[in-house]
PDB file of C-alpha atoms and ligand atoms in Angstrom:
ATOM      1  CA  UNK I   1      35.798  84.470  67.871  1.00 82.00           C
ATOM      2  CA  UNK I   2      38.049  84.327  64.611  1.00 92.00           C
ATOM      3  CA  UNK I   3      36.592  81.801  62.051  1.00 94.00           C
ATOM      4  CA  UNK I   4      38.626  78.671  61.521  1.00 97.00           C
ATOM      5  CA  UNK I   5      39.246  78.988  57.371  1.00 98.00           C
ATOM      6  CA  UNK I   6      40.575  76.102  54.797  1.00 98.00           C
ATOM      7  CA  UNK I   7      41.502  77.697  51.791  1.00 98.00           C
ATOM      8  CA  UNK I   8      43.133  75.789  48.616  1.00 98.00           C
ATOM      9  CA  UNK I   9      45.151  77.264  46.171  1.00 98.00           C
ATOM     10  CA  UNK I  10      44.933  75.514  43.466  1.00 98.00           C
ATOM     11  CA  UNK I  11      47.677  77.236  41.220  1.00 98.00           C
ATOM     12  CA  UNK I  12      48.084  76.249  37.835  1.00 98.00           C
ATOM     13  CA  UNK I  13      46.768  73.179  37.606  1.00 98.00           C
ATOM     14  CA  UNK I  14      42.867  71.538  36.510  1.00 98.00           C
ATOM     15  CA  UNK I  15      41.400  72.837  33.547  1.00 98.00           C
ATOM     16  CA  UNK I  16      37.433  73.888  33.203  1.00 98.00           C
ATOM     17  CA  UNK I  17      36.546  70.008  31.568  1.00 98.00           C
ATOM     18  CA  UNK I  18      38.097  68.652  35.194  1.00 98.00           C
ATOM     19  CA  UNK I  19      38.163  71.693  37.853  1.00 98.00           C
ATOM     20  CA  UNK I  20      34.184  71.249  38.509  1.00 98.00           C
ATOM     21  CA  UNK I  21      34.063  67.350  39.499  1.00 98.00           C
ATOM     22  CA  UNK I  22      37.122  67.827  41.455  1.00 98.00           C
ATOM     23  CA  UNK I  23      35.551  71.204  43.484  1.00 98.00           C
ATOM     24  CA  UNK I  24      32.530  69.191  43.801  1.00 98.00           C
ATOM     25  CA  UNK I  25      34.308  65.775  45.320  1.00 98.00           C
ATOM     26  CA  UNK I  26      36.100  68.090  47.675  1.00 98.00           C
ATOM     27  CA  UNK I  27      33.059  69.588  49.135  1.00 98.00           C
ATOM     28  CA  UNK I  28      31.167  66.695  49.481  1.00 98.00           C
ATOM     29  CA  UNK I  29      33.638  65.074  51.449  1.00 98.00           C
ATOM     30  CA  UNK I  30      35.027  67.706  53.663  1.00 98.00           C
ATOM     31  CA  UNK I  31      31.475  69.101  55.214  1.00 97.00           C
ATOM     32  CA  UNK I  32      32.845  69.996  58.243  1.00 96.00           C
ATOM     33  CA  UNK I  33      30.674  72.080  60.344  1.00 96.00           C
ATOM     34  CA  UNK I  34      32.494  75.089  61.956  1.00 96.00           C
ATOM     35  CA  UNK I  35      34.994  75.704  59.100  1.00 97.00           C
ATOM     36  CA  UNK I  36      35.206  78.288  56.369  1.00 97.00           C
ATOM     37  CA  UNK I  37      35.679  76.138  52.970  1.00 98.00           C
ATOM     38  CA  UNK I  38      37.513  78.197  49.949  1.00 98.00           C
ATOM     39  CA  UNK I  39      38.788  76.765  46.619  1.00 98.00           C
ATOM     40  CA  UNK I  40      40.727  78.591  44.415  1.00 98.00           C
ATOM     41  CA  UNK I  41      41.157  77.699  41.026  1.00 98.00           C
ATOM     42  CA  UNK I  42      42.784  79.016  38.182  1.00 98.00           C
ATOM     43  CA  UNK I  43      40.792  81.586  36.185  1.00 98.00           C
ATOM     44  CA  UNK I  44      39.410  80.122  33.499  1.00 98.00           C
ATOM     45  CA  UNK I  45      38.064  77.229  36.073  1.00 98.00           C
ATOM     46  CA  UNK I  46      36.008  79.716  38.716  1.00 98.00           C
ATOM     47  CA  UNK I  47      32.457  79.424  36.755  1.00 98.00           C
ATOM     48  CA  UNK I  48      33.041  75.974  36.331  1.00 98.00           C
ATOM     49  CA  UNK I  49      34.038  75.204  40.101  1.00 98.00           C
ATOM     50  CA  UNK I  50      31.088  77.658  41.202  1.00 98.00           C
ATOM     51  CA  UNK I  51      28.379  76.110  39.009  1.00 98.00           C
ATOM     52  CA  UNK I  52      29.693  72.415  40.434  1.00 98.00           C
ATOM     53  CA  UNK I  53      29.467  73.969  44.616  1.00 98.00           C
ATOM     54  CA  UNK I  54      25.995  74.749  44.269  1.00 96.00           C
ATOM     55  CA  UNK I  55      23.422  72.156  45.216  1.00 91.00           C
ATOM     56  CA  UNK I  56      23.199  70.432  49.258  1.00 95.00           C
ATOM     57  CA  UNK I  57      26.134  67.739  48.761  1.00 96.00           C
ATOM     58  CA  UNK I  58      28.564  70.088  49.619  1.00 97.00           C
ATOM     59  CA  UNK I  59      26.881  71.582  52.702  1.00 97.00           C
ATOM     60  CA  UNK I  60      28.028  71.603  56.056  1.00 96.00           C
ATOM     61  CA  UNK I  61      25.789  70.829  58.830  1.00 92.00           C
ATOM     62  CA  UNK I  62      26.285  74.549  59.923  1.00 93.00           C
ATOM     63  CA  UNK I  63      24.883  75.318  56.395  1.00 94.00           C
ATOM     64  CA  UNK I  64      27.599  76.681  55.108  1.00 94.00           C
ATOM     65  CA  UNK I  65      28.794  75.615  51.631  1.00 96.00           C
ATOM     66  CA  UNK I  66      32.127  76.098  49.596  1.00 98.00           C
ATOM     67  CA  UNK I  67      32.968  79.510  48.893  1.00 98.00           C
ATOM     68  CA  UNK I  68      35.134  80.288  45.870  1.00 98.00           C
ATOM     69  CA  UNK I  69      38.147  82.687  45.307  1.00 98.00           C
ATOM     70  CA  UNK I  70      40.372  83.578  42.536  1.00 98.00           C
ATOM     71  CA  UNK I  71      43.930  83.545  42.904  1.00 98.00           C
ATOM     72  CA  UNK I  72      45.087  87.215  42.023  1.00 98.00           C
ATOM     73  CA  UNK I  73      43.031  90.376  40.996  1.00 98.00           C
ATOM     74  CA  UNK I  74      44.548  93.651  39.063  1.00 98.00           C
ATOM     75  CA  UNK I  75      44.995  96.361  40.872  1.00 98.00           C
ATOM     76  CA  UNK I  76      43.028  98.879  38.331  1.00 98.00           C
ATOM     77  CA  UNK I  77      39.055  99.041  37.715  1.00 96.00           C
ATOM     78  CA  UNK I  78      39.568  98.775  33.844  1.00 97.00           C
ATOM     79  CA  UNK I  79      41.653  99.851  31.118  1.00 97.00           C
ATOM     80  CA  UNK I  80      44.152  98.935  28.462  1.00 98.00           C
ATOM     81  CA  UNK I  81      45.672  96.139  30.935  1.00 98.00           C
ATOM     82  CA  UNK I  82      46.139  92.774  28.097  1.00 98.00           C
ATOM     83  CA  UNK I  83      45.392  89.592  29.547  1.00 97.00           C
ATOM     84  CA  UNK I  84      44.580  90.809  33.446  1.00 98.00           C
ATOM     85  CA  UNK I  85      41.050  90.699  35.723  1.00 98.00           C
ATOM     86  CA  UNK I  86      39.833  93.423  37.491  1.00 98.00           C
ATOM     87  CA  UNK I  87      37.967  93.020  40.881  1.00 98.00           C
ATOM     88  CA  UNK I  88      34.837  93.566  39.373  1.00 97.00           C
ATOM     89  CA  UNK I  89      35.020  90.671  37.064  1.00 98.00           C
ATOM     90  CA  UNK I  90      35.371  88.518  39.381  1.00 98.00           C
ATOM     91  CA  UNK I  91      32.043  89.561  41.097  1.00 97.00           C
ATOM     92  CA  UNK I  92      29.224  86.221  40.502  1.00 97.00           C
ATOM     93  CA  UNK I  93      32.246  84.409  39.730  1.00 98.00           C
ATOM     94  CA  UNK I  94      33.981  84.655  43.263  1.00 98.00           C
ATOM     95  CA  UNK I  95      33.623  86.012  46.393  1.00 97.00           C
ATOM     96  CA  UNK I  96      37.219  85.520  47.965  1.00 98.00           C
ATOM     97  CA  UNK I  97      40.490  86.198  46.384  1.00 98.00           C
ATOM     98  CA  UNK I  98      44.020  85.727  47.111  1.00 98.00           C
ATOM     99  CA  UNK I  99      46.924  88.591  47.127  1.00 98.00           C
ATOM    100  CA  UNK I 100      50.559  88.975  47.433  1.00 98.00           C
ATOM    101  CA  UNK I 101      51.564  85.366  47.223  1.00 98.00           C
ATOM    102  CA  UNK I 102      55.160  84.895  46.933  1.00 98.00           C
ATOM    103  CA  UNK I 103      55.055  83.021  43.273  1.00 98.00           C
ATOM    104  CA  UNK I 104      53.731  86.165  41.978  1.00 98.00           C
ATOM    105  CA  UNK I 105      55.805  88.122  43.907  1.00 97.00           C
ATOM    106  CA  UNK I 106      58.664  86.010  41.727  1.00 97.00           C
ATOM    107  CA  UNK I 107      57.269  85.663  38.925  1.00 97.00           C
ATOM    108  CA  UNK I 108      55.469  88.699  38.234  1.00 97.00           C
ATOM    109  CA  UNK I 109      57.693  91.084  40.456  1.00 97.00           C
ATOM    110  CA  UNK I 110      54.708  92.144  42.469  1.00 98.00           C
ATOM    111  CA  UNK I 111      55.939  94.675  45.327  1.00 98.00           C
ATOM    112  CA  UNK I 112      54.399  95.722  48.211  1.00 98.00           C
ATOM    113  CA  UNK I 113      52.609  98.701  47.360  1.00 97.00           C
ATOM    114  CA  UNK I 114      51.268  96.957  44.055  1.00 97.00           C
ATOM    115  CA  UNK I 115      49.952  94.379  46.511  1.00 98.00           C
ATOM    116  CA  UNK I 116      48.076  97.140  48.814  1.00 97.00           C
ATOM    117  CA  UNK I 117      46.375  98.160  45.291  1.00 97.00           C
ATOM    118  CA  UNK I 118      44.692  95.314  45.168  1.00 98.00           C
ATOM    119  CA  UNK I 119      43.890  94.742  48.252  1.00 97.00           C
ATOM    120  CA  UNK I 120      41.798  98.126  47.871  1.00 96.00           C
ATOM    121  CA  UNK I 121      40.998  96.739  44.911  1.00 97.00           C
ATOM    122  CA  UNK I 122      39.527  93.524  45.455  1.00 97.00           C
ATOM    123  CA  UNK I 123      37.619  95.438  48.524  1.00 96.00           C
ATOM    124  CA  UNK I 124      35.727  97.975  46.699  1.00 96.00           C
ATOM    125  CA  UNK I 125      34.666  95.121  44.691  1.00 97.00           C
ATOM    126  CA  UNK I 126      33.434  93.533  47.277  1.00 96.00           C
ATOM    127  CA  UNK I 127      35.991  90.444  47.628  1.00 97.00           C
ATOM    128  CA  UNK I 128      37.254  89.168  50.535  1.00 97.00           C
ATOM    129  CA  UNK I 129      40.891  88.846  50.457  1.00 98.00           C
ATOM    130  CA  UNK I 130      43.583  86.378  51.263  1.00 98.00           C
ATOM    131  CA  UNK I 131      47.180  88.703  52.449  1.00 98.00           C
ATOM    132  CA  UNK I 132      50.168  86.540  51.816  1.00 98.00           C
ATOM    133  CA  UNK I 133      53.086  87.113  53.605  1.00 98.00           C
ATOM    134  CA  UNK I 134      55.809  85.738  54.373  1.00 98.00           C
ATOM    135  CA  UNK I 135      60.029  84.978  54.077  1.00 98.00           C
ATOM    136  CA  UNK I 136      63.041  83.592  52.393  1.00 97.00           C
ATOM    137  CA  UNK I 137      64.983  80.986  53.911  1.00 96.00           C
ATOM    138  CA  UNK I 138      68.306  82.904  54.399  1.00 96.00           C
ATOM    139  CA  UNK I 139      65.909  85.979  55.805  1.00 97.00           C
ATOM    140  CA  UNK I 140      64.837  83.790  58.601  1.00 96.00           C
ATOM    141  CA  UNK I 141      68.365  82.351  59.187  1.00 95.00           C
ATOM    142  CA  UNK I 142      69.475  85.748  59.304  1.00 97.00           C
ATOM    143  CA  UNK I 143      67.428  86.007  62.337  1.00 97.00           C
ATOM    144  CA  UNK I 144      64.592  88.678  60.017  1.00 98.00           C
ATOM    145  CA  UNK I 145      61.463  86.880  59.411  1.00 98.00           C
ATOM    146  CA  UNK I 146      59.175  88.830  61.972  1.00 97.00           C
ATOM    147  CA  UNK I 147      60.316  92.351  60.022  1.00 98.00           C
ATOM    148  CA  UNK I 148      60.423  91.018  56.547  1.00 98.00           C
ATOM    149  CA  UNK I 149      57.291  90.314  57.251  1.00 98.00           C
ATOM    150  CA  UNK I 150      56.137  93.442  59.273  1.00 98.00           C
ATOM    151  CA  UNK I 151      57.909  95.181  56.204  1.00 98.00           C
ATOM    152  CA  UNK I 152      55.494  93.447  53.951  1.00 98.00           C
ATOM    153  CA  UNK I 153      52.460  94.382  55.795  1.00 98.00           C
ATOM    154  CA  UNK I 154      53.016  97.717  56.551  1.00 97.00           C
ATOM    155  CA  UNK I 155      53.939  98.220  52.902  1.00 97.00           C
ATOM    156  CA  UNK I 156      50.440  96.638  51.595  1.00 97.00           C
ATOM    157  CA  UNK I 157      48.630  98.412  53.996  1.00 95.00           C
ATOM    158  CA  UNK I 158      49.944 101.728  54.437  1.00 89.00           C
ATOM    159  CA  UNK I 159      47.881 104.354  53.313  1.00 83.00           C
ATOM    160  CA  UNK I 160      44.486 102.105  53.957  1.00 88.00           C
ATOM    161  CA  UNK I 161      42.239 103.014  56.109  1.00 89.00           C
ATOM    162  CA  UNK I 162      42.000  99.758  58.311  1.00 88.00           C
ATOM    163  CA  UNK I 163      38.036 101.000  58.658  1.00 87.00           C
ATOM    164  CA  UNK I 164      37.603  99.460  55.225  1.00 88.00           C
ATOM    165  CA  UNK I 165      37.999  95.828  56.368  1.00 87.00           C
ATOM    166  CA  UNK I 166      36.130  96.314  59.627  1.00 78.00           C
ATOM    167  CA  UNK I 167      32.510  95.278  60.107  1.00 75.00           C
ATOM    168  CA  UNK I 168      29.520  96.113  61.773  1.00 72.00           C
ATOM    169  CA  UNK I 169      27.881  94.159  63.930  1.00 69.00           C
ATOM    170  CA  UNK I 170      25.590  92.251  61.392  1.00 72.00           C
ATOM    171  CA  UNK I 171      28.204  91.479  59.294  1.00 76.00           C
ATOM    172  CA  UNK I 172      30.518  90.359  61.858  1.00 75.00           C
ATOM    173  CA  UNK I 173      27.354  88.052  62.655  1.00 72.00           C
ATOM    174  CA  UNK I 174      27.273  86.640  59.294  1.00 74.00           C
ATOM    175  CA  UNK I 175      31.055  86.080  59.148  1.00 74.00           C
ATOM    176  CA  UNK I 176      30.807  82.653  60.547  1.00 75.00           C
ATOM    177  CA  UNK I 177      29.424  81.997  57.616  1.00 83.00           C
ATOM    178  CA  UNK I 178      31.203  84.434  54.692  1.00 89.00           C
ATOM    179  CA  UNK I 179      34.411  85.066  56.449  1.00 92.00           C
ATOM    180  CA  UNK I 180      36.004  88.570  57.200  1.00 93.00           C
ATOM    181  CA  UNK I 181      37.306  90.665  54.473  1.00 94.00           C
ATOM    182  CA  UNK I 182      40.728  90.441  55.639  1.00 96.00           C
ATOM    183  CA  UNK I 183      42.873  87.365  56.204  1.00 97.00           C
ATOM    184  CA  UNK I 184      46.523  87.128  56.297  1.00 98.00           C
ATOM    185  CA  UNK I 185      48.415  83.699  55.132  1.00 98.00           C
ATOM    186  CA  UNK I 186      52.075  83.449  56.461  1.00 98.00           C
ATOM    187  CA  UNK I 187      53.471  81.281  54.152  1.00 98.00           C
ATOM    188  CA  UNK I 188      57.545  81.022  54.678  1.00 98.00           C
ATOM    189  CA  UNK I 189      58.790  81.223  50.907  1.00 96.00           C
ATOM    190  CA  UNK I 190      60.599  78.233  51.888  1.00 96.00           C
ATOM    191  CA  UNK I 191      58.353  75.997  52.969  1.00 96.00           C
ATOM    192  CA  UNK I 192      55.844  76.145  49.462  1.00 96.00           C
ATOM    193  CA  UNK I 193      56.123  72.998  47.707  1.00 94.00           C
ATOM    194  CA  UNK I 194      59.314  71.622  49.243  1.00 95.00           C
ATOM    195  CA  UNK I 195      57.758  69.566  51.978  1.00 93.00           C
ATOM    196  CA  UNK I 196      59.227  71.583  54.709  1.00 93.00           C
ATOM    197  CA  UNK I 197      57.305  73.186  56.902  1.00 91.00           C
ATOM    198  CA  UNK I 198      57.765  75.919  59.819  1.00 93.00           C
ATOM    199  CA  UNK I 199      57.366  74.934  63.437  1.00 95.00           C
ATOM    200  CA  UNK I 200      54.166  75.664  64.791  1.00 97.00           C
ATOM    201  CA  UNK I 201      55.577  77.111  67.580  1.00 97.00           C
ATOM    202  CA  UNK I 202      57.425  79.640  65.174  1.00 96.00           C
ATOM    203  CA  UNK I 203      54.291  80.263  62.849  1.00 98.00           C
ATOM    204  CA  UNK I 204      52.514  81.361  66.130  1.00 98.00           C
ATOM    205  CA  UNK I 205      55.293  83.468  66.666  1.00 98.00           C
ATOM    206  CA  UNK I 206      54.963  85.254  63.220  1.00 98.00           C
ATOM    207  CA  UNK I 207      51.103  85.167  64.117  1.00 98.00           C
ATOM    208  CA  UNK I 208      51.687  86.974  67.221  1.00 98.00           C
ATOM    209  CA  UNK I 209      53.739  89.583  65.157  1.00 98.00           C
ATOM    210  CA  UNK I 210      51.206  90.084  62.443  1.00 98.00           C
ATOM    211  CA  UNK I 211      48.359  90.856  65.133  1.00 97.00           C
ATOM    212  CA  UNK I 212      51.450  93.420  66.656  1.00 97.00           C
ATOM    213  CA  UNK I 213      51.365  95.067  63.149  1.00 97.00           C
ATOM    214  CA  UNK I 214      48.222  95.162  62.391  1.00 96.00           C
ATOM    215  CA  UNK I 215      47.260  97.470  65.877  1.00 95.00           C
ATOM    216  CA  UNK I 216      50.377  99.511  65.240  1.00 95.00           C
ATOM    217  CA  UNK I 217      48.508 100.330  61.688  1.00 95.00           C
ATOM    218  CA  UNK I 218      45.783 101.243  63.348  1.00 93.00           C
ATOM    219  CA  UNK I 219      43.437  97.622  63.492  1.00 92.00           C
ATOM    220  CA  UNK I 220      40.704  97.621  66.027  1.00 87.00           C
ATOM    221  CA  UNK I 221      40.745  95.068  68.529  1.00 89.00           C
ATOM    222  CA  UNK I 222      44.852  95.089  68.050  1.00 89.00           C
ATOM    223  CA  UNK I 223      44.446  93.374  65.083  1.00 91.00           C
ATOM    224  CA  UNK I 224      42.776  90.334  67.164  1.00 92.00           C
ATOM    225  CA  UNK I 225      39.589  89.602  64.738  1.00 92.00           C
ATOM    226  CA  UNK I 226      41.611  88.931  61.999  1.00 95.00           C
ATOM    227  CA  UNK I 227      42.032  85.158  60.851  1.00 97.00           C
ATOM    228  CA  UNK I 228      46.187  84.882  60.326  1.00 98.00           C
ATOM    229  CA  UNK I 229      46.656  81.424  58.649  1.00 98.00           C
ATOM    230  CA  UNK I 230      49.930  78.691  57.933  1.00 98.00           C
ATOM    231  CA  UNK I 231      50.921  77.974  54.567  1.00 98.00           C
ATOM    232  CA  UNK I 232      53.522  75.714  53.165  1.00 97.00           C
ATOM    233  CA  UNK I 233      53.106  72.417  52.902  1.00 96.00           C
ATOM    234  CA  UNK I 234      50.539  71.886  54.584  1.00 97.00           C
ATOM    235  CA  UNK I 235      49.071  68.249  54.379  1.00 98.00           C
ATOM    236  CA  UNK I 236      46.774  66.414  56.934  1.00 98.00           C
ATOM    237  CA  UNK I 237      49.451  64.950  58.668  1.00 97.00           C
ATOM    238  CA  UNK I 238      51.398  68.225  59.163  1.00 97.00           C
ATOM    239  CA  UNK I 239      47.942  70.521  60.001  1.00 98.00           C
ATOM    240  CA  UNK I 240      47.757  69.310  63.616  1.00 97.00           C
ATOM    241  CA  UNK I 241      50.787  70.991  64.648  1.00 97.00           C
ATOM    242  CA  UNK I 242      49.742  74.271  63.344  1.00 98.00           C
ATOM    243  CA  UNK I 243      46.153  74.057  64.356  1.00 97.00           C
ATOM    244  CA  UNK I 244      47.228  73.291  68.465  1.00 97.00           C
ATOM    245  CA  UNK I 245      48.339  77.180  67.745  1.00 98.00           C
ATOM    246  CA  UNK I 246      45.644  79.484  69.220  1.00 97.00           C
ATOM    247  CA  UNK I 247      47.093  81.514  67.130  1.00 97.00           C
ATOM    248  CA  UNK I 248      46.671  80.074  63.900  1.00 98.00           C
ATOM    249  CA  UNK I 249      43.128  79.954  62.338  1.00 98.00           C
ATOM    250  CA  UNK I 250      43.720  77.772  59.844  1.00 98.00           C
ATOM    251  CA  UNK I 251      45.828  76.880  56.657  1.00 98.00           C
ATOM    252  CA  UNK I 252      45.923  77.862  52.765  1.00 98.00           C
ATOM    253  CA  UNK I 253      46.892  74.415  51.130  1.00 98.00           C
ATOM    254  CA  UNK I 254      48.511  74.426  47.703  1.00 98.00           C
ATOM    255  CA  UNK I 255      49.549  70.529  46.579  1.00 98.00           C
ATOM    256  CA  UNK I 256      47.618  68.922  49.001  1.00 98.00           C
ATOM    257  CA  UNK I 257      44.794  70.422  48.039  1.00 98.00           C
ATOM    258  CA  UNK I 258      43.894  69.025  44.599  1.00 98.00           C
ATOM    259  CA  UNK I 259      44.037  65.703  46.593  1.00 98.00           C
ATOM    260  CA  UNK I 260      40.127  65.105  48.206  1.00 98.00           C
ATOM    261  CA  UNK I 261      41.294  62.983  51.066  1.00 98.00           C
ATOM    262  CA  UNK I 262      44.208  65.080  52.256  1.00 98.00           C
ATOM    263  CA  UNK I 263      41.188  67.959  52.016  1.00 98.00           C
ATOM    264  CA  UNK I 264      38.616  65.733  53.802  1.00 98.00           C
ATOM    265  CA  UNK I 265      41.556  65.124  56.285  1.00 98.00           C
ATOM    266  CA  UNK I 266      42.587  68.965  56.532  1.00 98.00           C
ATOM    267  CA  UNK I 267      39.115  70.341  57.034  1.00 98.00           C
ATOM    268  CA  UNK I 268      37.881  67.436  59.943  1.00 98.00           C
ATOM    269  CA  UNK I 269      40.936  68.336  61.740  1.00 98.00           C
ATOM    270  CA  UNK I 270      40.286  72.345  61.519  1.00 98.00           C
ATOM    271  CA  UNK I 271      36.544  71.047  62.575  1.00 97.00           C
ATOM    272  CA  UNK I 272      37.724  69.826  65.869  1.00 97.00           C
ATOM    273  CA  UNK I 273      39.838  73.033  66.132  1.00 97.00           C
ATOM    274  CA  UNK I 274      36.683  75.150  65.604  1.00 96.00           C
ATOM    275  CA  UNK I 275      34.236  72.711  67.586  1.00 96.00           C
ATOM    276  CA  UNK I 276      36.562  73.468  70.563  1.00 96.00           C
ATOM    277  CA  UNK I 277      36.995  77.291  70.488  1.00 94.00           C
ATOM    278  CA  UNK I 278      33.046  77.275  70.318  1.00 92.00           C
ATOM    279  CA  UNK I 279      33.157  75.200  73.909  1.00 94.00           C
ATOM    280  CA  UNK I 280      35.544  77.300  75.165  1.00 92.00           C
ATOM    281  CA  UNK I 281      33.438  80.232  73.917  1.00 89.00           C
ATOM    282  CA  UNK I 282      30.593  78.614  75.308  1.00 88.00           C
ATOM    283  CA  UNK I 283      29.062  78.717  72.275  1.00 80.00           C
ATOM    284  CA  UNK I 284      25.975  76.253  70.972  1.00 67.00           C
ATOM    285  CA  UNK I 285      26.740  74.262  68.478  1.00 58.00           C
ATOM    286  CA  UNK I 286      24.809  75.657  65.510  1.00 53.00           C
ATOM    287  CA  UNK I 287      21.751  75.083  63.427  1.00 52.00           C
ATOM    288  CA  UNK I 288      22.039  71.566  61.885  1.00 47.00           C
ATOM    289  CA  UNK I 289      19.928  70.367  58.992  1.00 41.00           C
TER     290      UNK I 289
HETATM  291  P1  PGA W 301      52.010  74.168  49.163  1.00 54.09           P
HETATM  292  O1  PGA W 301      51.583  75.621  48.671  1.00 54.09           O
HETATM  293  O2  PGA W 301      50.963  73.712  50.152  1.00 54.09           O
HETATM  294  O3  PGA W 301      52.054  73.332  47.923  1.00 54.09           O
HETATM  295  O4  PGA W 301      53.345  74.310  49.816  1.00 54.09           O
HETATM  296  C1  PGA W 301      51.003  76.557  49.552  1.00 54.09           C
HETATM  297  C2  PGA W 301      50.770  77.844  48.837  1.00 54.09           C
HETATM  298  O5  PGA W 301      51.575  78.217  47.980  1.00 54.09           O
HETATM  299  O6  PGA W 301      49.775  78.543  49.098  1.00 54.09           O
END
């Protein structure tokens, strides 16, 4: 069973005086059991935001707290790289990361094959990362979203040995609780920050063909235990539609997420997603305390 996962992407916005209050006000109202809780602030706000998630207000019921991820990693160990992180920086100060999203794509002309760097990267380190992928609006009018995207997978991923993101079986038993170390967002470029969002029916689609790519690079379980989440605009009143996707595990939240009640909102409605994939699973609710 795929783990249901809220991530928020908190760009470039809150600053280390304000980022900790407003991590800590998120978890404590969005303790959700059954869903994977991820903030990720801006740099210079990840002690700050993991120093304010520690402590039982912002624990589920399942036990599991608020994990923390950065928002881009370099692709090197170390070296003469001014003003960039390297993976192992970010170890004690995150445990998740995101990778590939389109702004940086734009802005900081990352390609494909820069983007597999750090996924390898940000794996060796130990980080669990966040894939985005995802089109242009006159790429999906074309009628080419499914192989922009398989384009942008298979160009990240080439030349990595899909073993490295696998897990054994007692990891894969403590991934309710951690996550997996690979999880694709498909974010359509043109539904960040414009209000738009895709259909769920077509970000199931793209789902569909993600989990097609993934086995044809060589993904156990045809790509299947990998969490593929919607981004773009994503608010509690647009999640629904995306979460009724068996598909869809999820969302990574940009705007909406520096706003506690549309998290508290986002993360009880992936809780009733995740409650009912454990009935159908047959699966016991877990340990409460
Ligand atoms: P948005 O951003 O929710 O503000 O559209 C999503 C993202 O960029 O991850």
């Amino acid at each position: 069973m795929r783990n249901v996962i809220v991530a928020a992407n908190w760009k470039m916005h809150t600053t280390p005086a304000d980022a900790g209050e407003l991590a800590r006000t998120i978890g404590a109202r969005s303790r959700t059991p059954g869903v994977l809780r991820v903030i990720c602030p801006p740099f210079v706000c990840l002690a700050a935001v993991r120093d304010a998630l520690v402590g039982p207000d912002v624990v589920a019921a399942d036990g599991n707290g608020v994990a923390v991820g950065a928002q881009n990693v370099h692709h090197e160990a170390a070296g003469a790289y001014t003003g960039e992180v390297a993976a192992t920086m970010l170890v004690g100060l995150a445990s998740w990361v995101i990778v590939g999203h389109s702004e940086r794509r734009r802005d900081a002309a990352e390609t494909d094959d820069l983007i597999g760097r750090k996924l390898r990267a940000a794996r060796a380190a130990g980080l669990r990362a966040i894939l985005c992928v995802g089109e242009q609006l006159d790429e999906r009018q074309a009628g080419r979203a499914e192989s922009v995207v398989e384009r942008q997978l298979g160009g990240a991923l080439a030349g990595t040995d899909p073993g490295l993101f696998s897990m054994t079986d007692a990891q894969a038993a403590a991934a309710s609780a951690v996550g997996p170390w690979l999880t694709i967002a498909y974010e359509p470029v043109w539904a960040i920050g414009t209000g738009l969002t895709a259909r769920g029916s077509d970000a199931a689609a793209m789902a569909t063909a993600i989990r097609v790519t993934l086995a044809r690079l060589g993904f156990p379980d045809a790509g299947e235990g990998v969490p593929v989440l919607y981004g773009g605009s994503v608010t509690s009143a647009s999640i629904d539609e995306f979460l009724a996707e068996p598909a869809i595990d999820g969302a990574l939240v940009g705007g909406a997420s520096l706003k506690p009640d549309e998290m508290a909102g986002i993360v009880a409605r992936a809780g009733l997603t995740a409650a009912a994939r454990r009935a159908q699973a047959g699966i016991v609710a877990g340990p409460t305390n």
